[in-house]
Short mmCIF file of C-alpha atoms and ligand atoms in Angstrom, two decimals:
data_model
loop_
_atom_site.label_atom_id
_atom_site.label_comp_id
_atom_site.label_asym_id
_atom_site.label_seq_id
_atom_site.Cartn_x
_atom_site.Cartn_y
_atom_site.Cartn_z
CA MET A 1 11.43 -14.31 13.34
CA LYS A 2 8.34 -15.19 15.32
CA THR A 3 6.37 -18.35 14.63
CA ARG A 4 2.65 -18.11 14.15
CA ARG A 5 0.57 -18.25 17.29
CA SER A 6 -3.08 -17.67 17.71
CA PHE A 7 -3.11 -13.92 17.80
CA LEU A 8 -5.05 -11.68 20.13
CA LYS A 9 -8.66 -10.94 19.60
CA ALA A 10 -7.93 -7.35 18.81
CA SER A 11 -10.63 -4.87 19.70
CA ILE A 12 -11.21 -2.28 17.04
CA ALA A 13 -12.28 0.88 18.72
CA THR A 14 -15.20 1.52 16.40
CA ALA A 15 -17.18 -1.62 17.02
CA LEU A 16 -19.69 -0.58 19.68
CA LEU A 17 -19.93 3.17 19.46
CA PRO A 18 -23.22 4.87 20.31
CA MET A 19 -24.72 7.11 17.65
CA PRO A 20 -23.59 10.62 18.56
CA ALA A 21 -25.89 13.59 19.07
CA PHE A 22 -24.35 16.79 17.75
CA ALA A 23 -24.49 20.00 19.70
CA GLN A 24 -24.73 22.43 16.79
CA GLY A 25 -26.09 21.26 13.43
CA GLN A 26 -24.71 18.52 11.27
CA PRO A 27 -20.94 18.23 11.33
CA ARG A 28 -19.10 18.25 8.04
CA VAL A 29 -16.31 15.75 7.49
CA LEU A 30 -14.23 15.75 4.31
CA VAL A 31 -12.12 12.80 3.23
CA VAL A 32 -9.41 13.32 0.62
CA GLY A 33 -8.47 10.11 -1.20
CA GLY A 34 -10.74 7.17 -2.01
CA GLY A 35 -8.29 4.30 -1.63
CA PHE A 36 -8.38 1.56 0.98
CA ALA A 37 -7.96 4.08 3.81
CA GLY A 38 -10.16 6.95 2.62
CA ALA A 39 -13.07 4.97 1.17
CA THR A 40 -13.20 2.80 4.31
CA CYS A 41 -13.17 5.87 6.52
CA ALA A 42 -15.89 7.68 4.54
CA ARG A 43 -18.14 4.61 4.68
CA GLU A 44 -17.58 4.13 8.40
CA LEU A 45 -18.11 7.83 9.16
CA LYS A 46 -21.50 7.71 7.46
CA ARG A 47 -22.42 4.49 9.26
CA LEU A 48 -21.50 5.93 12.66
CA MET A 49 -22.95 9.40 12.01
CA PRO A 50 -25.88 9.07 9.57
CA ASP A 51 -26.74 12.73 10.11
CA ALA A 52 -23.26 14.06 9.37
CA ARG A 53 -22.32 15.47 5.98
CA VAL A 54 -19.56 13.17 4.75
CA MET A 55 -17.87 14.07 1.48
CA MET A 56 -15.09 12.19 -0.29
CA ILE A 57 -12.80 13.99 -2.74
CA GLU A 58 -11.04 11.61 -5.12
CA THR A 59 -9.20 12.36 -8.37
CA ASN A 60 -10.39 9.25 -10.22
CA ALA A 61 -13.92 7.89 -10.55
CA THR A 62 -12.42 4.41 -10.99
CA PHE A 63 -10.08 3.05 -8.32
CA THR A 64 -7.36 0.61 -9.44
CA ALA A 65 -6.14 -1.55 -6.57
CA CYS A 66 -2.48 -2.47 -6.09
CA PRO A 67 -2.92 -5.73 -4.12
CA PHE A 68 -2.90 -8.60 -6.65
CA SER A 69 -1.61 -6.25 -9.38
CA ASN A 70 1.56 -8.36 -9.53
CA GLY A 71 -0.74 -11.00 -11.01
CA VAL A 72 -1.65 -8.53 -13.76
CA VAL A 73 2.05 -7.83 -14.43
CA THR A 74 2.61 -11.54 -15.01
CA GLY A 75 -0.53 -12.27 -17.04
CA LEU A 76 -2.34 -14.21 -14.31
CA ARG A 77 -5.28 -11.79 -14.18
CA GLU A 78 -6.62 -8.75 -16.01
CA LEU A 79 -6.50 -5.13 -14.87
CA ARG A 80 -10.29 -4.90 -14.79
CA ALA A 81 -10.26 -7.38 -11.87
CA GLN A 82 -8.42 -4.63 -9.95
CA GLN A 83 -10.90 -1.87 -10.73
CA PHE A 84 -13.75 -0.60 -8.60
CA ASN A 85 -16.14 2.35 -8.53
CA TYR A 86 -17.75 4.32 -5.73
CA GLU A 87 -21.42 3.86 -6.61
CA ALA A 88 -22.15 1.85 -3.46
CA LEU A 89 -20.46 4.49 -1.31
CA GLY A 90 -22.57 7.18 -2.99
CA SER A 91 -25.77 5.23 -2.40
CA LEU A 92 -24.97 5.12 1.32
CA GLY A 93 -25.11 8.91 1.40
CA VAL A 94 -21.44 9.83 1.05
CA SER A 95 -21.15 12.84 -1.31
CA LEU A 96 -18.59 12.15 -4.03
CA VAL A 97 -16.42 14.77 -5.69
CA TYR A 98 -14.24 13.49 -8.54
CA LEU A 99 -11.63 16.24 -8.47
CA SER A 100 -8.21 16.66 -6.88
CA ALA A 101 -7.72 18.52 -3.63
CA ARG A 102 -5.30 21.29 -4.57
CA ASN A 103 -4.95 23.37 -1.44
CA ILE A 104 -5.85 23.19 2.23
CA ASP A 105 -6.30 26.10 4.62
CA PRO A 106 -6.17 24.68 8.16
CA GLN A 107 -7.11 28.05 9.71
CA ALA A 108 -10.16 28.67 7.54
CA ARG A 109 -10.78 24.87 7.53
CA THR A 110 -11.32 24.60 3.81
CA VAL A 111 -10.15 22.29 1.03
CA THR A 112 -9.88 23.88 -2.40
CA VAL A 113 -10.41 21.48 -5.28
CA THR A 114 -9.19 21.74 -8.85
CA ASP A 115 -12.23 23.66 -10.11
CA GLY A 116 -11.49 26.37 -7.52
CA THR A 117 -14.32 25.55 -5.10
CA ALA A 118 -13.38 25.88 -1.42
CA LEU A 119 -15.14 23.18 0.62
CA PRO A 120 -15.50 23.77 4.39
CA TYR A 121 -14.92 21.11 7.03
CA ASP A 122 -15.15 20.52 10.77
CA ARG A 123 -12.79 17.55 10.51
CA LEU A 124 -10.63 16.59 7.55
CA VAL A 125 -9.23 13.14 6.82
CA LEU A 126 -6.27 12.93 4.46
CA ALA A 127 -5.71 9.54 2.84
CA PRO A 128 -3.69 10.37 -0.30
CA GLY A 129 -1.46 7.28 -0.37
CA VAL A 130 2.10 7.77 -1.61
CA ASP A 131 3.96 9.87 -4.13
CA PHE A 132 7.40 9.18 -5.56
CA ARG A 133 10.62 11.01 -4.84
CA TRP A 134 11.38 11.68 -8.48
CA GLY A 135 15.08 12.11 -9.16
CA SER A 136 16.01 9.18 -6.93
CA PRO A 137 17.82 7.12 -8.18
CA ALA A 138 19.50 9.92 -10.19
CA GLY A 139 17.94 10.08 -13.63
CA TYR A 140 14.68 8.43 -12.60
CA ASP A 141 11.90 10.94 -13.26
CA GLU A 142 8.38 10.63 -14.58
CA ALA A 143 9.62 10.55 -18.18
CA ALA A 144 12.03 7.71 -17.31
CA SER A 145 9.13 5.69 -15.88
CA ALA A 146 7.70 5.45 -19.41
CA ARG A 147 10.77 3.37 -20.32
CA MET A 148 11.53 1.82 -16.91
CA PRO A 149 8.11 1.37 -15.27
CA HIS A 150 7.63 1.49 -11.50
CA ALA A 151 4.19 -0.15 -11.59
CA TRP A 152 3.88 0.91 -7.94
CA LYS A 153 0.61 2.74 -8.56
CA ALA A 154 -1.64 0.30 -10.37
CA GLY A 155 -2.99 1.15 -13.80
CA GLU A 156 -1.22 1.98 -17.06
CA GLN A 157 2.20 1.37 -15.46
CA THR A 158 1.12 -2.16 -14.50
CA LEU A 159 0.19 -2.88 -18.12
CA LEU A 160 3.41 -1.33 -19.42
CA LEU A 161 5.55 -3.64 -17.31
CA ARG A 162 3.46 -6.60 -18.44
CA ARG A 163 3.86 -5.69 -22.13
CA GLN A 164 7.62 -5.34 -21.69
CA LEU A 165 7.87 -8.80 -20.11
CA GLU A 166 5.70 -10.29 -22.86
CA SER A 167 7.81 -8.81 -25.64
CA MET A 168 11.17 -9.67 -24.05
CA GLU A 169 13.12 -12.41 -25.79
CA ASP A 170 13.94 -15.63 -23.98
CA GLY A 171 17.34 -15.15 -22.33
CA GLY A 172 16.71 -11.52 -21.36
CA LEU A 173 17.70 -9.95 -18.05
CA VAL A 174 14.95 -8.51 -15.85
CA VAL A 175 16.13 -6.14 -13.12
CA ILE A 176 13.98 -4.86 -10.25
CA SER A 177 15.28 -1.94 -8.21
CA ALA A 178 13.87 -1.94 -4.65
CA PRO A 179 13.88 1.28 -2.57
CA PRO A 180 14.73 1.81 1.10
CA ASN A 181 12.05 1.80 3.79
CA PRO A 182 9.55 3.24 4.51
CA MET A 183 7.71 2.13 1.43
CA ARG A 184 4.26 1.04 0.34
CA CYS A 185 3.89 -2.75 0.76
CA PRO A 186 7.36 -3.79 1.99
CA THR A 187 6.85 -7.36 0.70
CA GLY A 188 5.39 -6.38 -2.67
CA VAL A 189 8.73 -6.27 -4.50
CA TYR A 190 9.56 -9.85 -3.48
CA GLU A 191 6.10 -11.08 -4.45
CA ARG A 192 6.55 -9.38 -7.80
CA ALA A 193 9.98 -10.96 -8.29
CA SER A 194 8.52 -14.36 -7.41
CA LEU A 195 5.64 -14.11 -9.89
CA ILE A 196 7.93 -12.80 -12.63
CA ALA A 197 10.22 -15.78 -11.96
CA PHE A 198 7.18 -18.05 -12.25
CA TYR A 199 6.35 -16.47 -15.62
CA LEU A 200 9.94 -16.70 -16.88
CA LYS A 201 10.34 -20.31 -15.79
CA ALA A 202 7.25 -21.29 -17.78
CA ARG A 203 7.65 -19.02 -20.82
CA LYS A 204 11.25 -17.79 -21.11
CA PRO A 205 13.37 -20.26 -19.14
CA ARG A 206 16.77 -18.98 -20.32
CA SER A 207 16.07 -15.57 -18.77
CA LYS A 208 17.30 -14.25 -15.45
CA LEU A 209 15.91 -11.93 -12.77
CA ILE A 210 17.94 -9.79 -10.38
CA ILE A 211 16.58 -7.74 -7.47
CA LEU A 212 18.92 -4.84 -6.68
CA ASP A 213 17.95 -3.82 -3.16
CA ALA A 214 18.64 -0.68 -1.12
CA LYS A 215 18.00 -2.83 2.00
CA ASP A 216 19.76 -5.71 3.73
CA SER A 217 16.62 -7.49 4.89
CA PHE A 218 12.90 -7.66 4.21
CA PRO A 219 9.80 -9.21 5.86
CA LYS A 220 9.21 -12.96 5.38
CA GLN A 221 12.77 -13.14 4.01
CA ARG A 222 13.51 -16.71 5.06
CA LEU A 223 10.18 -17.90 3.66
CA PHE A 224 10.76 -16.14 0.35
CA GLN A 225 14.34 -17.34 0.02
CA ALA A 226 13.47 -20.96 0.87
CA ALA A 227 10.70 -20.87 -1.73
CA TRP A 228 12.98 -19.30 -4.37
CA GLN A 229 15.55 -22.03 -3.85
CA GLN A 230 12.87 -24.68 -4.21
CA LEU A 231 10.92 -23.16 -7.14
CA TYR A 232 13.32 -20.94 -9.08
CA PRO A 233 16.91 -22.15 -8.53
CA GLY A 234 19.43 -20.22 -10.63
CA LEU A 235 16.74 -17.94 -12.04
CA LEU A 236 16.25 -15.31 -9.33
CA GLU A 237 19.06 -13.49 -7.52
CA TRP A 238 18.62 -11.04 -4.64
CA VAL A 239 21.45 -8.53 -4.24
CA PRO A 240 21.30 -6.74 -0.85
CA LEU A 241 22.56 -3.25 -0.02
CA SER A 242 25.74 -4.60 1.57
CA ASN A 243 26.58 -6.46 -1.66
CA ASP A 244 26.34 -3.38 -3.90
CA GLY A 245 22.56 -3.71 -4.28
CA LYS A 246 21.61 -0.02 -4.13
CA VAL A 247 20.85 1.55 -7.50
CA VAL A 248 22.32 5.06 -7.47
CA SER A 249 21.39 6.14 -10.98
CA VAL A 250 19.59 4.96 -14.10
CA GLU A 251 20.16 5.54 -17.81
CA PRO A 252 16.75 5.14 -19.44
CA ALA A 253 18.06 5.40 -23.03
CA SER A 254 19.98 2.13 -22.59
CA ASN A 255 17.79 0.62 -19.83
CA THR A 256 20.83 0.54 -17.55
CA LEU A 257 20.83 0.55 -13.75
CA VAL A 258 24.00 1.75 -12.07
CA THR A 259 25.22 0.80 -8.57
CA ASP A 260 28.43 1.95 -6.85
CA PHE A 261 30.52 -0.76 -8.51
CA ALA A 262 28.48 -2.21 -11.39
CA ARG A 263 26.30 -1.45 -14.39
CA HIS A 264 23.33 -3.69 -15.20
CA ALA A 265 21.97 -3.45 -18.74
CA ALA A 266 18.44 -4.82 -18.50
CA ALA A 267 16.02 -6.08 -21.12
CA VAL A 268 13.26 -5.08 -18.69
CA ALA A 269 13.93 -2.64 -15.84
CA ASN A 270 11.35 -2.19 -13.08
CA VAL A 271 12.41 0.73 -10.89
CA VAL A 272 10.43 1.14 -7.66
CA PRO A 273 11.52 4.59 -6.46
CA PRO A 274 11.72 5.87 -2.86
CA GLN A 275 8.41 7.24 -1.62
CA LYS A 276 6.77 9.88 0.56
CA ALA A 277 3.23 10.81 1.60
CA GLY A 278 0.92 11.92 -1.24
CA ALA A 279 1.72 15.54 -2.16
CA ILE A 280 -1.41 17.11 -0.63
CA ALA A 281 -0.08 16.13 2.84
CA ALA A 282 2.88 18.48 2.47
CA THR A 283 0.59 21.19 1.08
CA ALA A 284 -1.60 20.85 4.17
CA GLY A 285 1.43 21.12 6.45
CA VAL A 286 0.93 17.68 8.00
CA ALA A 287 4.08 16.02 6.57
CA ASP A 288 7.28 16.37 8.58
CA ARG A 289 10.88 16.46 7.36
CA THR A 290 10.76 12.72 6.59
CA GLY A 291 8.08 13.39 3.97
CA TRP A 292 5.57 11.28 5.96
CA CYS A 293 2.85 12.35 8.42
CA PRO A 294 3.12 11.97 12.18
CA ILE A 295 -0.17 11.11 13.90
CA ASP A 296 -1.70 10.60 17.30
CA PRO A 297 -2.24 6.82 17.08
CA VAL A 298 -5.54 6.95 18.98
CA THR A 299 -7.28 9.61 16.87
CA PHE A 300 -4.99 9.75 13.80
CA GLU A 301 -5.07 13.53 14.23
CA SER A 302 -1.97 15.36 13.08
CA PRO A 303 0.14 16.94 15.84
CA LEU A 304 1.08 19.57 13.22
CA GLN A 305 -2.43 20.76 12.25
CA LYS A 306 -5.55 20.58 14.41
CA ASN A 307 -8.68 18.92 13.00
CA ILE A 308 -6.74 17.14 10.24
CA HIS A 309 -6.38 13.36 10.49
CA VAL A 310 -4.04 11.25 8.34
CA ILE A 311 -4.52 7.54 7.61
CA GLY A 312 -3.17 4.84 5.31
CA ASP A 313 0.20 4.83 3.56
CA ALA A 314 0.74 8.57 4.13
CA ALA A 315 0.76 8.23 7.95
CA ILE A 316 3.68 7.30 10.18
CA SER A 317 2.09 4.40 12.00
CA GLY A 318 5.09 2.90 13.76
CA ALA A 319 5.47 -0.84 13.39
CA MET A 320 2.39 -1.19 11.13
CA ALA A 321 3.34 -1.84 7.50
CA LYS A 322 1.97 0.37 4.74
CA SER A 323 -0.66 -2.05 3.44
CA ALA A 324 -4.25 -2.07 2.24
CA PHE A 325 -5.14 -4.24 5.23
CA ALA A 326 -3.64 -1.64 7.60
CA ALA A 327 -5.22 1.25 5.68
CA ASN A 328 -8.64 -0.39 6.07
CA ALA A 329 -8.14 -0.93 9.82
CA GLN A 330 -6.94 2.66 10.26
CA GLY A 331 -9.89 4.01 8.27
CA LYS A 332 -12.32 2.38 10.70
CA ALA A 333 -10.43 3.38 13.83
CA CYS A 334 -10.11 6.98 12.62
CA ALA A 335 -13.83 7.21 11.80
CA GLY A 336 -14.64 5.94 15.29
CA ALA A 337 -12.36 8.51 16.88
CA ILE A 338 -13.83 11.36 14.82
CA ALA A 339 -17.39 10.34 15.71
CA GLN A 340 -16.45 10.41 19.38
CA LEU A 341 -14.61 13.73 19.13
CA LEU A 342 -17.55 15.36 17.36
CA ALA A 343 -19.86 14.06 20.07
CA GLY A 344 -17.65 15.61 22.72
CA GLN A 345 -16.32 12.26 23.92
CA THR A 346 -12.74 11.13 24.46
CA PRO A 347 -11.65 8.31 22.12
CA GLY A 348 -10.03 5.32 23.79
CA SER A 349 -7.18 3.38 22.28
CA GLY A 350 -7.60 -0.07 20.75
CA LYS A 351 -5.47 -2.65 19.00
CA LEU A 352 -5.16 -2.94 15.25
CA ILE A 353 -4.28 -5.97 13.14
CA ASN A 354 -2.40 -6.22 9.88
CA THR A 355 -2.05 -9.29 7.69
CA CYS A 356 0.03 -9.32 4.51
CA TYR A 357 -0.19 -12.26 2.13
CA SER A 358 2.33 -12.78 -0.66
CA LEU A 359 2.17 -15.18 -3.57
CA VAL A 360 5.48 -16.88 -4.39
CA ALA A 361 3.65 -18.78 -7.14
CA PRO A 362 -0.05 -18.74 -8.02
CA ASP A 363 -0.66 -21.74 -5.71
CA TYR A 364 2.00 -20.88 -3.10
CA GLY A 365 1.07 -18.27 -0.48
CA ILE A 366 2.87 -17.05 2.65
CA SER A 367 1.75 -14.50 5.21
CA ILE A 368 2.75 -12.29 8.10
CA VAL A 369 0.37 -11.12 10.83
CA GLY A 370 0.95 -8.35 13.34
CA VAL A 371 -1.09 -6.93 16.21
CA TYR A 372 -0.32 -3.36 17.26
CA GLN A 373 -1.18 -1.01 20.11
CA PRO A 374 -0.33 2.61 20.83
CA VAL A 375 2.58 3.00 23.26
CA ASN A 376 4.19 6.40 23.84
CA GLY A 377 2.42 7.92 20.87
CA GLN A 378 3.24 5.21 18.35
CA TYR A 379 1.95 1.81 17.22
CA VAL A 380 4.19 -0.97 18.51
CA ASP A 381 4.03 -4.75 18.12
CA VAL A 382 2.04 -6.60 20.77
CA GLU A 383 4.65 -9.08 21.98
CA GLY A 384 3.82 -12.71 21.32
CA ALA A 385 0.94 -11.91 18.98
CA GLY A 386 1.12 -12.49 15.25
CA GLY A 387 4.01 -14.08 13.36
CA THR A 388 4.63 -15.61 9.96
CA SER A 389 3.69 -18.78 8.11
CA PRO A 390 5.78 -21.75 9.28
CA LEU A 391 9.13 -22.17 7.55
CA GLU A 392 8.52 -25.88 7.05
CA ALA A 393 5.08 -26.66 5.64
CA PRO A 394 3.59 -29.01 3.05
CA ARG A 395 2.53 -27.62 -0.33
CA GLU A 396 -1.14 -27.99 0.72
CA THR A 397 -0.53 -25.35 3.42
CA ARG A 398 1.01 -22.99 0.86
CA ALA A 399 -1.88 -23.66 -1.55
CA ALA A 400 -4.38 -22.96 1.24
CA GLU A 401 -2.65 -19.63 1.99
CA ALA A 402 -2.85 -18.67 -1.69
CA ASN A 403 -6.60 -19.26 -1.44
CA TYR A 404 -6.82 -17.22 1.77
CA ALA A 405 -5.02 -14.38 -0.02
CA ALA A 406 -7.57 -14.39 -2.85
CA ALA A 407 -10.43 -14.57 -0.34
CA TRP A 408 -8.96 -11.62 1.58
CA PHE A 409 -8.85 -9.49 -1.58
CA ARG A 410 -12.43 -10.39 -2.51
CA THR A 411 -13.62 -9.62 1.02
CA ILE A 412 -11.83 -6.32 1.52
CA THR A 413 -12.78 -4.92 -1.87
CA ALA A 414 -16.42 -5.97 -1.33
CA GLU A 415 -16.37 -4.30 2.08
CA VAL A 416 -14.77 -1.06 0.88
CA PHE A 417 -16.25 -0.65 -2.61
CA GLY A 418 -19.17 -3.13 -2.72
C1 LIG B 1 2.47 -4.20 -6.14
C2 LIG B 1 1.74 -3.96 -4.86
C3 LIG B 1 1.15 -5.01 -4.18
C4 LIG B 1 0.48 -4.80 -2.99
N1 LIG B 1 -0.08 -5.87 -2.35
C5 LIG B 1 -0.72 -5.69 -1.17
C6 LIG B 1 -1.32 -6.80 -0.51
O1 LIG B 1 -1.26 -7.95 -0.98
N2 LIG B 1 -1.95 -6.57 0.65
C7 LIG B 1 -2.05 -5.31 1.21
O2 LIG B 1 -2.65 -5.17 2.26
N3 LIG B 1 -1.49 -4.25 0.58
C8 LIG B 1 -0.83 -4.40 -0.59
N4 LIG B 1 -0.27 -3.32 -1.23
C9 LIG B 1 -0.27 -1.99 -0.57
C10 LIG B 1 -1.57 -1.22 -0.77
O3 LIG B 1 -1.85 -1.06 -2.14
C11 LIG B 1 -1.46 0.16 -0.12
O4 LIG B 1 -0.90 0.03 1.16
C12 LIG B 1 -2.85 0.79 -0.01
O5 LIG B 1 -3.36 1.02 -1.31
C13 LIG B 1 -2.81 2.06 0.81
O6 LIG B 1 -4.08 2.65 0.85
P1 LIG B 1 -4.26 4.24 0.88
O7 LIG B 1 -5.73 4.46 0.93
O8 LIG B 1 -3.39 4.82 1.90
O9 LIG B 1 -3.68 4.70 -0.52
P2 LIG B 1 -4.26 4.41 -2.00
O10 LIG B 1 -4.94 3.10 -2.02
O11 LIG B 1 -3.14 4.64 -2.93
O12 LIG B 1 -5.35 5.52 -2.21
C14 LIG B 1 -5.02 6.89 -2.27
C15 LIG B 1 -6.06 7.59 -3.11
O13 LIG B 1 -5.94 8.99 -2.90
C16 LIG B 1 -6.19 9.65 -4.13
N5 LIG B 1 -5.56 10.98 -4.04
C17 LIG B 1 -4.27 11.27 -3.79
N6 LIG B 1 -4.08 12.60 -3.73
C18 LIG B 1 -5.29 13.16 -3.94
C19 LIG B 1 -5.75 14.52 -4.02
N7 LIG B 1 -4.91 15.56 -3.85
N8 LIG B 1 -7.06 14.74 -4.26
C20 LIG B 1 -7.92 13.71 -4.45
N9 LIG B 1 -7.54 12.40 -4.40
C21 LIG B 1 -6.24 12.15 -4.14
C22 LIG B 1 -5.57 8.73 -5.18
O14 LIG B 1 -6.15 8.96 -6.45
C23 LIG B 1 -5.91 7.35 -4.60
O15 LIG B 1 -7.10 6.84 -5.13
C24 LIG B 1 0.40 -3.49 -2.45
C25 LIG B 1 0.98 -2.42 -3.13
C26 LIG B 1 1.65 -2.65 -4.32
C27 LIG B 1 2.27 -1.49 -5.03
#
């Protein structure tokens, strides 16, 4: 694992773009999805092209953010601290449609929304986040998630998992099932396990937590494991794939998780299922056989459908993790590329940064930073840039990183939704 170095001053392609002049009338750009990727992109499109008609189609008028939602699960913060509206985006001139995109016709260049209206576009940005592969593990469907919450889309599921932890008796077994990659927020499961362990240690110290993992490694692993040994000895156990960690089926009626060789009867079962791009991506024909969306890393345009761009968790963006930080960076870069394309220019490639913070305890933060550039049609790590928090560090450093994490969340949500 790399150590932290001062990372490159990455140039984000959008920074110094001239205002484009359009050949024929005002271009029309639709954005589907108002999460970290889509809302960023819509805002940036309007900033770069004040004369363009920018419309954002989003199912929910209130956005509930996943980053920091593990704090809600463990009673450290309330769900309302995760919730944001789009009023500021509307006041900047982005047209807002609170409906779901139901169908996309790439030939006619229209998006049909749930009331039946077909909305035309010159360029379309899809930012639908993830959907779950229901039925994996066997027996885990939407109905099962009412008993064994995933809490991997923030909202009611987050509160359900919290209530289950609160009502569990001291001495209970909490089991988290972690899916294979690619997944939204590859470190989020381990942050969640850490904060649940923090809660159990303080409130229900005879309890135990097991992570059953479909993987043999995860980012910041040595940092997490060192912290677990120090903070939660005997309380938290990680069971990797090679040690029978993969959950193959669940039995919701008895809250049981089944692996190849064992059955785990849980008091609280948190099943994070395997994922794929949000369903509208497949409808639009921009998802490939993996269930995710290939992109040109310079423009984020789909190689499968012209004039459709995909950003955020739904996109295959190489070495970049599926994170809100990355989604925000991609939203800006994509807007810049679209502004240039619509002005008849050729977008140039830039570097993008991603930083992921994790809380191991409320005052104990660790992070990983990456810098990425397009090589052979995919984002790859810039060698020698980025890295993780140091393995050996005083508690003040960990406390400072916990503060940086909180500051990052305040800043990004103010930038995107403020
Ligand atoms: C527990 C947890 C912790 C996390 N912690 C962090 C963290 O600390 N740092 C970090 O950077 N990332 C974190 N993440 C990851 C982060 O939440 C995602 O990577 C990020 O939200 C991706 O942004 P997005 O815009 O692609 O998708 P989303 O934010 O999910 O937004 C997608 C939006 O599209 C809308 N939508 C979908 N389909 C349609 C449709 N057909 N029509 C209209 N609207 C539609 C949805 O309603 C949604 O609002 C965490 C995730 C989890 C689960």
